[in-house]
């Protein structure tokens, strides 16, 4: 029996076994009269399809590629087990027949693999010594070492030549650092002084003094004018007066919108 026939038998056995199971579908949301009721029931009983933890099938919800792969894998596993359980038909072994006549000689086979290499022969006598070659130059390492030594020597000469300038630059840098530190110290002291003055000004703005002085001078009396204005007019009575008023006080800022005034007369 071919593999295709075995697969057809396995599908038939699988679906038949599911058909004779319980008559009710395991999913509460699949109605009995639905056109896919039988297929869902058989695949669920066979273990190919599974519902959701709530016991529903949700037939209108799209299937993801993961769910599709899982269903195919379950169907493949079940069919493989069914196929393995089915015994192939017509694969028995009959009795052994008589030995036939020998056949004709076959064509010569391909050449065999190459054999192992034989042992080496004896070493011959040494030949005559050739002429002496020319002396070789220094190796790469020696040339590189010499070049670095020359560069180092030049660098040492430059350092020795500019050492006084380098020392002077170092001294100038130290002096500059000292000046910067002194300037920073003075700036800090100046900042503290300015802050102190600002605090005092704020205190003075909270209390403000004021004072005013008012003076008045005059003559008070009754004018006697007989028969109208004339050079002979006199005062019946009269007095001179002087008035002095002094006022001083303090205006205080009590905080926020509150103000106060203390005054003396």
PDB file of C-alpha atoms in Angstrom:
ATOM      1  CA  UNK A   1       0.000   0.000   0.000  1.00  0.00           C
ATOM      2  CA  UNK A   2       1.392   3.416  -0.935  1.00  0.00           C
ATOM      3  CA  UNK A   3       2.097   6.208   1.528  1.00  0.00           C
ATOM      4  CA  UNK A   4      -0.753   8.248   0.046  1.00  0.00           C
ATOM      5  CA  UNK A   5      -3.173   5.371   0.629  1.00  0.00           C
ATOM      6  CA  UNK A   6      -1.902   4.950   4.182  1.00  0.00           C
ATOM      7  CA  UNK A   7      -2.500   8.659   4.806  1.00  0.00           C
ATOM      8  CA  UNK A   8      -6.070   8.366   3.474  1.00  0.00           C
ATOM      9  CA  UNK A   9      -6.740   5.402   5.748  1.00  0.00           C
ATOM     10  CA  UNK A  10      -5.317   7.306   8.726  1.00  0.00           C
ATOM     11  CA  UNK A  11      -7.546  10.316   8.049  1.00  0.00           C
ATOM     12  CA  UNK A  12     -10.554   8.026   7.725  1.00  0.00           C
ATOM     13  CA  UNK A  13      -9.751   6.270  11.015  1.00  0.00           C
ATOM     14  CA  UNK A  14      -9.115   9.569  12.771  1.00  0.00           C
ATOM     15  CA  UNK A  15     -12.396  11.132  11.642  1.00  0.00           C
ATOM     16  CA  UNK A  16     -14.368   7.908  12.293  1.00  0.00           C
ATOM     17  CA  UNK A  17     -13.056   7.718  15.852  1.00  0.00           C
ATOM     18  CA  UNK A  18     -14.106  11.300  16.439  1.00  0.00           C
ATOM     19  CA  UNK A  19     -17.565  10.760  14.940  1.00  0.00           C
ATOM     20  CA  UNK A  20     -18.499   8.076  17.433  1.00  0.00           C
ATOM     21  CA  UNK A  21     -17.544  10.279  20.407  1.00  0.00           C
ATOM     22  CA  UNK A  22     -20.018  12.338  22.399  1.00  0.00           C
ATOM     23  CA  UNK A  23     -22.737  14.005  20.330  1.00  0.00           C
ATOM     24  CA  UNK A  24     -22.251  17.448  21.897  1.00  0.00           C
ATOM     25  CA  UNK A  25     -19.549  19.900  20.893  1.00  0.00           C
ATOM     26  CA  UNK A  26     -17.119  20.941  23.682  1.00  0.00           C
ATOM     27  CA  UNK A  27     -17.559  24.644  22.800  1.00  0.00           C
ATOM     28  CA  UNK A  28     -20.573  26.430  24.269  1.00  0.00           C
ATOM     29  CA  UNK A  29     -20.698  29.130  21.557  1.00  0.00           C
ATOM     30  CA  UNK A  30     -21.011  26.712  18.559  1.00  0.00           C
ATOM     31  CA  UNK A  31     -24.756  26.054  17.817  1.00  0.00           C
ATOM     32  CA  UNK A  32     -25.880  22.544  16.869  1.00  0.00           C
ATOM     33  CA  UNK A  33     -27.309  23.648  13.514  1.00  0.00           C
ATOM     34  CA  UNK A  34     -24.130  25.509  12.384  1.00  0.00           C
ATOM     35  CA  UNK A  35     -22.758  24.302   9.012  1.00  0.00           C
ATOM     36  CA  UNK A  36     -19.287  23.712  10.520  1.00  0.00           C
ATOM     37  CA  UNK A  37     -20.567  21.989  13.674  1.00  0.00           C
ATOM     38  CA  UNK A  38     -19.526  18.431  12.645  1.00  0.00           C
ATOM     39  CA  UNK A  39     -16.025  19.437  11.490  1.00  0.00           C
ATOM     40  CA  UNK A  40     -15.346  21.440  14.675  1.00  0.00           C
ATOM     41  CA  UNK A  41     -16.668  18.591  16.829  1.00  0.00           C
ATOM     42  CA  UNK A  42     -14.489  15.961  15.126  1.00  0.00           C
ATOM     43  CA  UNK A  43     -11.285  18.018  15.172  1.00  0.00           C
ATOM     44  CA  UNK A  44     -11.834  18.994  18.817  1.00  0.00           C
ATOM     45  CA  UNK A  45     -12.438  15.381  19.900  1.00  0.00           C
ATOM     46  CA  UNK A  46      -9.336  14.298  17.957  1.00  0.00           C
ATOM     47  CA  UNK A  47      -7.252  16.906  19.791  1.00  0.00           C
ATOM     48  CA  UNK A  48      -6.422  19.009  16.713  1.00  0.00           C
ATOM     49  CA  UNK A  49      -8.447  22.081  17.752  1.00  0.00           C
ATOM     50  CA  UNK A  50      -8.574  23.685  21.183  1.00  0.00           C
ATOM     51  CA  UNK A  51     -10.785  26.439  22.493  1.00  0.00           C
ATOM     52  CA  UNK A  52     -10.087  29.293  24.890  1.00  0.00           C
ATOM     53  CA  UNK A  53      -9.888  28.927  28.688  1.00  0.00           C
ATOM     54  CA  UNK A  54     -13.462  30.292  28.923  1.00  0.00           C
ATOM     55  CA  UNK A  55     -14.748  27.176  27.066  1.00  0.00           C
ATOM     56  CA  UNK A  56     -15.616  29.068  23.871  1.00  0.00           C
ATOM     57  CA  UNK A  57     -14.444  28.566  20.265  1.00  0.00           C
ATOM     58  CA  UNK A  58     -14.747  32.181  18.974  1.00  0.00           C
ATOM     59  CA  UNK A  59     -15.302  31.061  15.392  1.00  0.00           C
ATOM     60  CA  UNK A  60     -15.419  34.602  13.929  1.00  0.00           C
ATOM     61  CA  UNK A  61     -12.008  35.583  15.331  1.00  0.00           C
ATOM     62  CA  UNK A  62      -9.083  35.425  12.794  1.00  0.00           C
ATOM     63  CA  UNK A  63      -6.531  32.628  13.368  1.00  0.00           C
ATOM     64  CA  UNK A  64      -2.912  33.699  13.899  1.00  0.00           C
ATOM     65  CA  UNK A  65      -0.038  31.935  12.193  1.00  0.00           C
ATOM     66  CA  UNK A  66       1.007  30.531  15.594  1.00  0.00           C
ATOM     67  CA  UNK A  67      -2.422  28.959  16.166  1.00  0.00           C
ATOM     68  CA  UNK A  68      -2.453  27.586  12.600  1.00  0.00           C
ATOM     69  CA  UNK A  69       1.012  26.040  13.038  1.00  0.00           C
ATOM     70  CA  UNK A  70      -0.051  24.457  16.335  1.00  0.00           C
ATOM     71  CA  UNK A  71      -3.162  22.889  14.760  1.00  0.00           C
ATOM     72  CA  UNK A  72      -1.146  21.534  11.797  1.00  0.00           C
ATOM     73  CA  UNK A  73       1.436  20.081  14.177  1.00  0.00           C
ATOM     74  CA  UNK A  74      -1.230  18.303  16.218  1.00  0.00           C
ATOM     75  CA  UNK A  75      -2.847  16.878  13.073  1.00  0.00           C
ATOM     76  CA  UNK A  76       0.555  15.746  11.799  1.00  0.00           C
ATOM     77  CA  UNK A  77       1.344  14.031  15.116  1.00  0.00           C
ATOM     78  CA  UNK A  78      -1.989  12.216  15.272  1.00  0.00           C
ATOM     79  CA  UNK A  79      -1.776  11.081  11.631  1.00  0.00           C
ATOM     80  CA  UNK A  80       1.776   9.844  12.139  1.00  0.00           C
ATOM     81  CA  UNK A  81       0.660   7.731  15.089  1.00  0.00           C
ATOM     82  CA  UNK A  82      -2.267   6.333  13.066  1.00  0.00           C
ATOM     83  CA  UNK A  83      -0.015   5.494  10.113  1.00  0.00           C
ATOM     84  CA  UNK A  84       2.520   3.772  12.385  1.00  0.00           C
ATOM     85  CA  UNK A  85      -0.298   1.673  13.913  1.00  0.00           C
ATOM     86  CA  UNK A  86      -1.599   0.478  10.489  1.00  0.00           C
ATOM     87  CA  UNK A  87       0.059  -2.722   9.241  1.00  0.00           C
ATOM     88  CA  UNK A  88       1.003  -2.536   5.548  1.00  0.00           C
ATOM     89  CA  UNK A  89      -0.938  -4.936   3.286  1.00  0.00           C
ATOM     90  CA  UNK A  90       0.882  -7.498   1.096  1.00  0.00           C
ATOM     91  CA  UNK A  91       4.383  -7.136   2.529  1.00  0.00           C
ATOM     92  CA  UNK A  92       4.789 -10.782   3.642  1.00  0.00           C
ATOM     93  CA  UNK A  93       7.836 -12.865   2.604  1.00  0.00           C
ATOM     94  CA  UNK A  94       7.364 -15.968   0.327  1.00  0.00           C
ATOM     95  CA  UNK A  95       9.560 -19.093   0.099  1.00  0.00           C
ATOM     96  CA  UNK A  96      13.054 -18.825  -1.299  1.00  0.00           C
ATOM     97  CA  UNK A  97      13.360 -19.797  -4.972  1.00  0.00           C
ATOM     98  CA  UNK A  98      16.071 -21.928  -6.619  1.00  0.00           C
ATOM     99  CA  UNK A  99      19.467 -20.477  -7.383  1.00  0.00           C
ATOM    100  CA  UNK A 100      19.675 -19.155 -10.915  1.00  0.00           C
ATOM    101  CA  UNK A 101      22.514 -19.632 -13.435  1.00  0.00           C
ATOM    102  CA  UNK A 102      25.554 -17.346 -13.093  1.00  0.00           C
ATOM    103  CA  UNK A 103      25.355 -14.236 -15.173  1.00  0.00           C
ATOM    104  CA  UNK A 104      27.852 -12.933 -17.730  1.00  0.00           C
ATOM    105  CA  UNK A 105      31.060 -11.284 -16.603  1.00  0.00           C
ATOM    106  CA  UNK A 106      30.651  -7.645 -15.879  1.00  0.00           C
ATOM    107  CA  UNK A 107      32.683  -4.771 -17.284  1.00  0.00           C
ATOM    108  CA  UNK A 108      36.046  -4.035 -15.639  1.00  0.00           C
ATOM    109  CA  UNK A 109      35.761  -1.821 -12.611  1.00  0.00           C
ATOM    110  CA  UNK A 110      37.338   1.564 -12.120  1.00  0.00           C
ATOM    111  CA  UNK A 111      41.031   1.921 -11.240  1.00  0.00           C
ATOM    112  CA  UNK A 112      41.812   1.482  -7.572  1.00  0.00           C
ATOM    113  CA  UNK A 113      43.264   4.082  -5.252  1.00  0.00           C
ATOM    114  CA  UNK A 114      46.949   5.008  -5.438  1.00  0.00           C
ATOM    115  CA  UNK A 115      49.190   2.899  -3.241  1.00  0.00           C
ATOM    116  CA  UNK A 116      51.389   4.191  -0.402  1.00  0.00           C
ATOM    117  CA  UNK A 117      54.685   5.889  -1.141  1.00  0.00           C
ATOM    118  CA  UNK A 118      57.762   3.696  -0.908  1.00  0.00           C
ATOM    119  CA  UNK A 119      60.680   4.237   1.517  1.00  0.00           C
ATOM    120  CA  UNK A 120      63.319   6.872   0.692  1.00  0.00           C
ATOM    121  CA  UNK A 121      66.607   5.765  -0.809  1.00  0.00           C
ATOM    122  CA  UNK A 122      70.061   6.238   0.753  1.00  0.00           C
ATOM    123  CA  UNK A 123      71.493   9.745   0.998  1.00  0.00           C
ATOM    124  CA  UNK A 124      74.089  10.613  -1.648  1.00  0.00           C
ATOM    125  CA  UNK A 125      77.580  12.021  -1.026  1.00  0.00           C
ATOM    126  CA  UNK A 126      77.819  15.825  -0.357  1.00  0.00           C
ATOM    127  CA  UNK A 127      78.707  18.004  -3.363  1.00  0.00           C
ATOM    128  CA  UNK A 128      81.517  20.567  -3.581  1.00  0.00           C
ATOM    129  CA  UNK A 129      81.204  23.820  -1.580  1.00  0.00           C
ATOM    130  CA  UNK A 130      80.083  26.799  -3.660  1.00  0.00           C
ATOM    131  CA  UNK A 131      81.683  30.278  -3.658  1.00  0.00           C
ATOM    132  CA  UNK A 132      81.079  32.587  -0.711  1.00  0.00           C
ATOM    133  CA  UNK A 133      78.167  34.978  -1.175  1.00  0.00           C
ATOM    134  CA  UNK A 134      78.134  38.724  -0.535  1.00  0.00           C
ATOM    135  CA  UNK A 135      77.636  40.000   3.005  1.00  0.00           C
ATOM    136  CA  UNK A 136      73.982  40.706   3.727  1.00  0.00           C
ATOM    137  CA  UNK A 137      72.684  44.021   5.043  1.00  0.00           C
ATOM    138  CA  UNK A 138      71.149  44.543   8.479  1.00  0.00           C
ATOM    139  CA  UNK A 139      67.800  42.877   9.155  1.00  0.00           C
ATOM    140  CA  UNK A 140      64.464  44.696   9.327  1.00  0.00           C
ATOM    141  CA  UNK A 141      64.463  44.711  13.126  1.00  0.00           C
ATOM    142  CA  UNK A 142      67.942  46.188  13.247  1.00  0.00           C
ATOM    143  CA  UNK A 143      66.992  48.962  10.774  1.00  0.00           C
ATOM    144  CA  UNK A 144      63.857  49.840  12.711  1.00  0.00           C
ATOM    145  CA  UNK A 145      65.790  49.889  16.009  1.00  0.00           C
ATOM    146  CA  UNK A 146      68.394  52.201  14.506  1.00  0.00           C
ATOM    147  CA  UNK A 147      65.724  54.603  13.167  1.00  0.00           C
ATOM    148  CA  UNK A 148      63.973  54.843  16.546  1.00  0.00           C
ATOM    149  CA  UNK A 149      67.330  55.426  18.264  1.00  0.00           C
ATOM    150  CA  UNK A 150      68.036  58.346  15.904  1.00  0.00           C
ATOM    151  CA  UNK A 151      64.582  59.859  16.532  1.00  0.00           C
ATOM    152  CA  UNK A 152      65.050  59.540  20.288  1.00  0.00           C
ATOM    153  CA  UNK A 153      68.436  61.220  20.086  1.00  0.00           C
ATOM    154  CA  UNK A 154      66.943  64.161  18.107  1.00  0.00           C
ATOM    155  CA  UNK A 155      64.119  64.491  20.643  1.00  0.00           C
ATOM    156  CA  UNK A 156      66.588  64.587  23.538  1.00  0.00           C
ATOM    157  CA  UNK A 157      68.553  67.335  21.760  1.00  0.00           C
ATOM    158  CA  UNK A 158      65.391  69.406  21.286  1.00  0.00           C
ATOM    159  CA  UNK A 159      64.448  68.991  24.947  1.00  0.00           C
ATOM    160  CA  UNK A 160      67.926  70.053  26.063  1.00  0.00           C
ATOM    161  CA  UNK A 161      67.890  73.047  23.681  1.00  0.00           C
ATOM    162  CA  UNK A 162      64.501  74.367  24.817  1.00  0.00           C
ATOM    163  CA  UNK A 163      64.794  73.420  28.491  1.00  0.00           C
ATOM    164  CA  UNK A 164      65.256  77.029  29.722  1.00  0.00           C
ATOM    165  CA  UNK A 165      62.158  78.169  27.819  1.00  0.00           C
ATOM    166  CA  UNK A 166      60.168  75.209  29.106  1.00  0.00           C
ATOM    167  CA  UNK A 167      61.239  75.911  32.683  1.00  0.00           C
ATOM    168  CA  UNK A 168      60.318  79.595  32.307  1.00  0.00           C
ATOM    169  CA  UNK A 169      56.920  78.678  30.872  1.00  0.00           C
ATOM    170  CA  UNK A 170      56.352  76.392  33.839  1.00  0.00           C
ATOM    171  CA  UNK A 171      57.274  79.190  36.263  1.00  0.00           C
ATOM    172  CA  UNK A 172      54.998  81.650  34.447  1.00  0.00           C
ATOM    173  CA  UNK A 173      52.126  79.186  34.653  1.00  0.00           C
ATOM    174  CA  UNK A 174      52.623  78.784  38.398  1.00  0.00           C
ATOM    175  CA  UNK A 175      52.725  82.570  38.887  1.00  0.00           C
ATOM    176  CA  UNK A 176      49.582  82.968  36.802  1.00  0.00           C
ATOM    177  CA  UNK A 177      47.822  80.315  38.873  1.00  0.00           C
ATOM    178  CA  UNK A 178      48.808  82.175  42.060  1.00  0.00           C
ATOM    179  CA  UNK A 179      47.410  85.446  40.671  1.00  0.00           C
ATOM    180  CA  UNK A 180      44.185  83.801  39.656  1.00  0.00           C
ATOM    181  CA  UNK A 181      43.815  82.298  43.134  1.00  0.00           C
ATOM    182  CA  UNK A 182      44.420  85.733  44.745  1.00  0.00           C
ATOM    183  CA  UNK A 183      41.932  87.398  42.378  1.00  0.00           C
ATOM    184  CA  UNK A 184      39.331  84.757  43.176  1.00  0.00           C
ATOM    185  CA  UNK A 185      39.865  85.343  46.893  1.00  0.00           C
ATOM    186  CA  UNK A 186      39.428  89.119  46.479  1.00  0.00           C
ATOM    187  CA  UNK A 187      36.366  88.591  44.336  1.00  0.00           C
ATOM    188  CA  UNK A 188      34.844  86.376  46.998  1.00  0.00           C
ATOM    189  CA  UNK A 189      35.501  89.007  49.682  1.00  0.00           C
ATOM    190  CA  UNK A 190      34.000  91.722  47.455  1.00  0.00           C
ATOM    191  CA  UNK A 191      30.940  89.583  46.838  1.00  0.00           C
ATOM    192  CA  UNK A 192      30.452  89.124  50.578  1.00  0.00           C
ATOM    193  CA  UNK A 193      30.791  92.899  51.137  1.00  0.00           C
ATOM    194  CA  UNK A 194      28.225  93.644  48.433  1.00  0.00           C
ATOM    195  CA  UNK A 195      25.864  91.117  49.939  1.00  0.00           C
ATOM    196  CA  UNK A 196      26.309  92.725  53.370  1.00  0.00           C
ATOM    197  CA  UNK A 197      25.500  96.175  51.948  1.00  0.00           C
ATOM    198  CA  UNK A 198      22.458  94.796  50.181  1.00  0.00           C
ATOM    199  CA  UNK A 199      21.229  93.340  53.453  1.00  0.00           C
ATOM    200  CA  UNK A 200      21.695  96.706  55.183  1.00  0.00           C
ATOM    201  CA  UNK A 201      19.887  98.544  52.407  1.00  0.00           C
ATOM    202  CA  UNK A 202      17.013  96.110  52.683  1.00  0.00           C
ATOM    203  CA  UNK A 203      16.840  96.799  56.432  1.00  0.00           C
ATOM    204  CA  UNK A 204      16.924 100.580  55.864  1.00  0.00           C
ATOM    205  CA  UNK A 205      14.143 100.322  53.302  1.00  0.00           C
ATOM    206  CA  UNK A 206      11.994  98.646  55.927  1.00  0.00           C
ATOM    207  CA  UNK A 207      12.288 101.642  58.316  1.00  0.00           C
ATOM    208  CA  UNK A 208      12.142 105.235  56.986  1.00  0.00           C
ATOM    209  CA  UNK A 209      12.327 108.424  59.057  1.00  0.00           C
ATOM    210  CA  UNK A 210      10.423 111.581  58.194  1.00  0.00           C
ATOM    211  CA  UNK A 211      10.166 115.072  59.796  1.00  0.00           C
ATOM    212  CA  UNK A 212       8.699 118.470  58.909  1.00  0.00           C
ATOM    213  CA  UNK A 213       8.707 121.902  60.549  1.00  0.00           C
ATOM    214  CA  UNK A 214       6.050 124.561  59.976  1.00  0.00           C
ATOM    215  CA  UNK A 215       6.203 128.201  61.190  1.00  0.00           C
ATOM    216  CA  UNK A 216       3.704 131.050  60.864  1.00  0.00           C
ATOM    217  CA  UNK A 217       4.166 134.744  61.845  1.00  0.00           C
ATOM    218  CA  UNK A 218       1.562 137.544  61.703  1.00  0.00           C
ATOM    219  CA  UNK A 219      -0.220 140.510  63.347  1.00  0.00           C
ATOM    220  CA  UNK A 220      -3.760 140.366  64.617  1.00  0.00           C
ATOM    221  CA  UNK A 221      -5.743 143.577  65.436  1.00  0.00           C
ATOM    222  CA  UNK A 222      -8.675 145.958  64.673  1.00  0.00           C
ATOM    223  CA  UNK A 223      -8.084 148.881  62.307  1.00  0.00           C
ATOM    224  CA  UNK A 224      -9.758 152.269  63.170  1.00  0.00           C
ATOM    225  CA  UNK A 225     -10.469 154.329  60.069  1.00  0.00           C
ATOM    226  CA  UNK A 226     -12.427 157.534  60.882  1.00  0.00           C
ATOM    227  CA  UNK A 227     -14.298 158.829  57.859  1.00  0.00           C
ATOM    228  CA  UNK A 228     -12.618 156.478  55.438  1.00  0.00           C
ATOM    229  CA  UNK A 229      -9.035 155.745  54.640  1.00  0.00           C
ATOM    230  CA  UNK A 230      -6.629 158.457  55.733  1.00  0.00           C
ATOM    231  CA  UNK A 231      -3.070 158.782  56.939  1.00  0.00           C
ATOM    232  CA  UNK A 232      -4.439 159.132  60.460  1.00  0.00           C
ATOM    233  CA  UNK A 233      -5.827 155.616  60.745  1.00  0.00           C
ATOM    234  CA  UNK A 234      -4.875 153.714  63.898  1.00  0.00           C
ATOM    235  CA  UNK A 235      -5.328 150.288  65.475  1.00  0.00           C
ATOM    236  CA  UNK A 236      -7.726 150.037  68.346  1.00  0.00           C
ATOM    237  CA  UNK A 237      -5.921 146.936  69.467  1.00  0.00           C
ATOM    238  CA  UNK A 238      -3.341 144.669  67.950  1.00  0.00           C
ATOM    239  CA  UNK A 239      -0.897 141.840  68.706  1.00  0.00           C
ATOM    240  CA  UNK A 240       1.836 139.990  66.869  1.00  0.00           C
ATOM    241  CA  UNK A 241       1.987 136.202  66.932  1.00  0.00           C
ATOM    242  CA  UNK A 242       4.414 133.429  65.962  1.00  0.00           C
ATOM    243  CA  UNK A 243       3.378 129.770  65.410  1.00  0.00           C
ATOM    244  CA  UNK A 244       5.825 126.842  65.266  1.00  0.00           C
ATOM    245  CA  UNK A 245       4.844 123.216  64.432  1.00  0.00           C
ATOM    246  CA  UNK A 246       7.268 120.242  64.545  1.00  0.00           C
ATOM    247  CA  UNK A 247       6.330 116.759  63.375  1.00  0.00           C
ATOM    248  CA  UNK A 248       8.580 113.653  63.141  1.00  0.00           C
ATOM    249  CA  UNK A 249       8.025 109.901  62.810  1.00  0.00           C
ATOM    250  CA  UNK A 250       8.878 106.528  61.277  1.00  0.00           C
ATOM    251  CA  UNK A 251       7.257 104.698  58.363  1.00  0.00           C
ATOM    252  CA  UNK A 252       7.580 100.914  58.810  1.00  0.00           C
ATOM    253  CA  UNK A 253       7.101  98.071  56.298  1.00  0.00           C
ATOM    254  CA  UNK A 254       5.400  95.369  58.360  1.00  0.00           C
ATOM    255  CA  UNK A 255       5.464  92.781  55.561  1.00  0.00           C
ATOM    256  CA  UNK A 256       3.374  92.191  52.470  1.00  0.00           C
ATOM    257  CA  UNK A 257       0.849  94.989  51.940  1.00  0.00           C
ATOM    258  CA  UNK A 258       0.891  96.131  55.588  1.00  0.00           C
ATOM    259  CA  UNK A 259       2.383  99.525  56.443  1.00  0.00           C
ATOM    260  CA  UNK A 260       2.601 101.449  59.731  1.00  0.00           C
ATOM    261  CA  UNK A 261       3.431 104.996  60.782  1.00  0.00           C
ATOM    262  CA  UNK A 262       4.617 106.276  64.153  1.00  0.00           C
ATOM    263  CA  UNK A 263       4.719 110.057  64.538  1.00  0.00           C
ATOM    264  CA  UNK A 264       5.418 112.646  67.220  1.00  0.00           C
ATOM    265  CA  UNK A 265       4.052 116.273  67.461  1.00  0.00           C
TER     266      UNK A 265
END
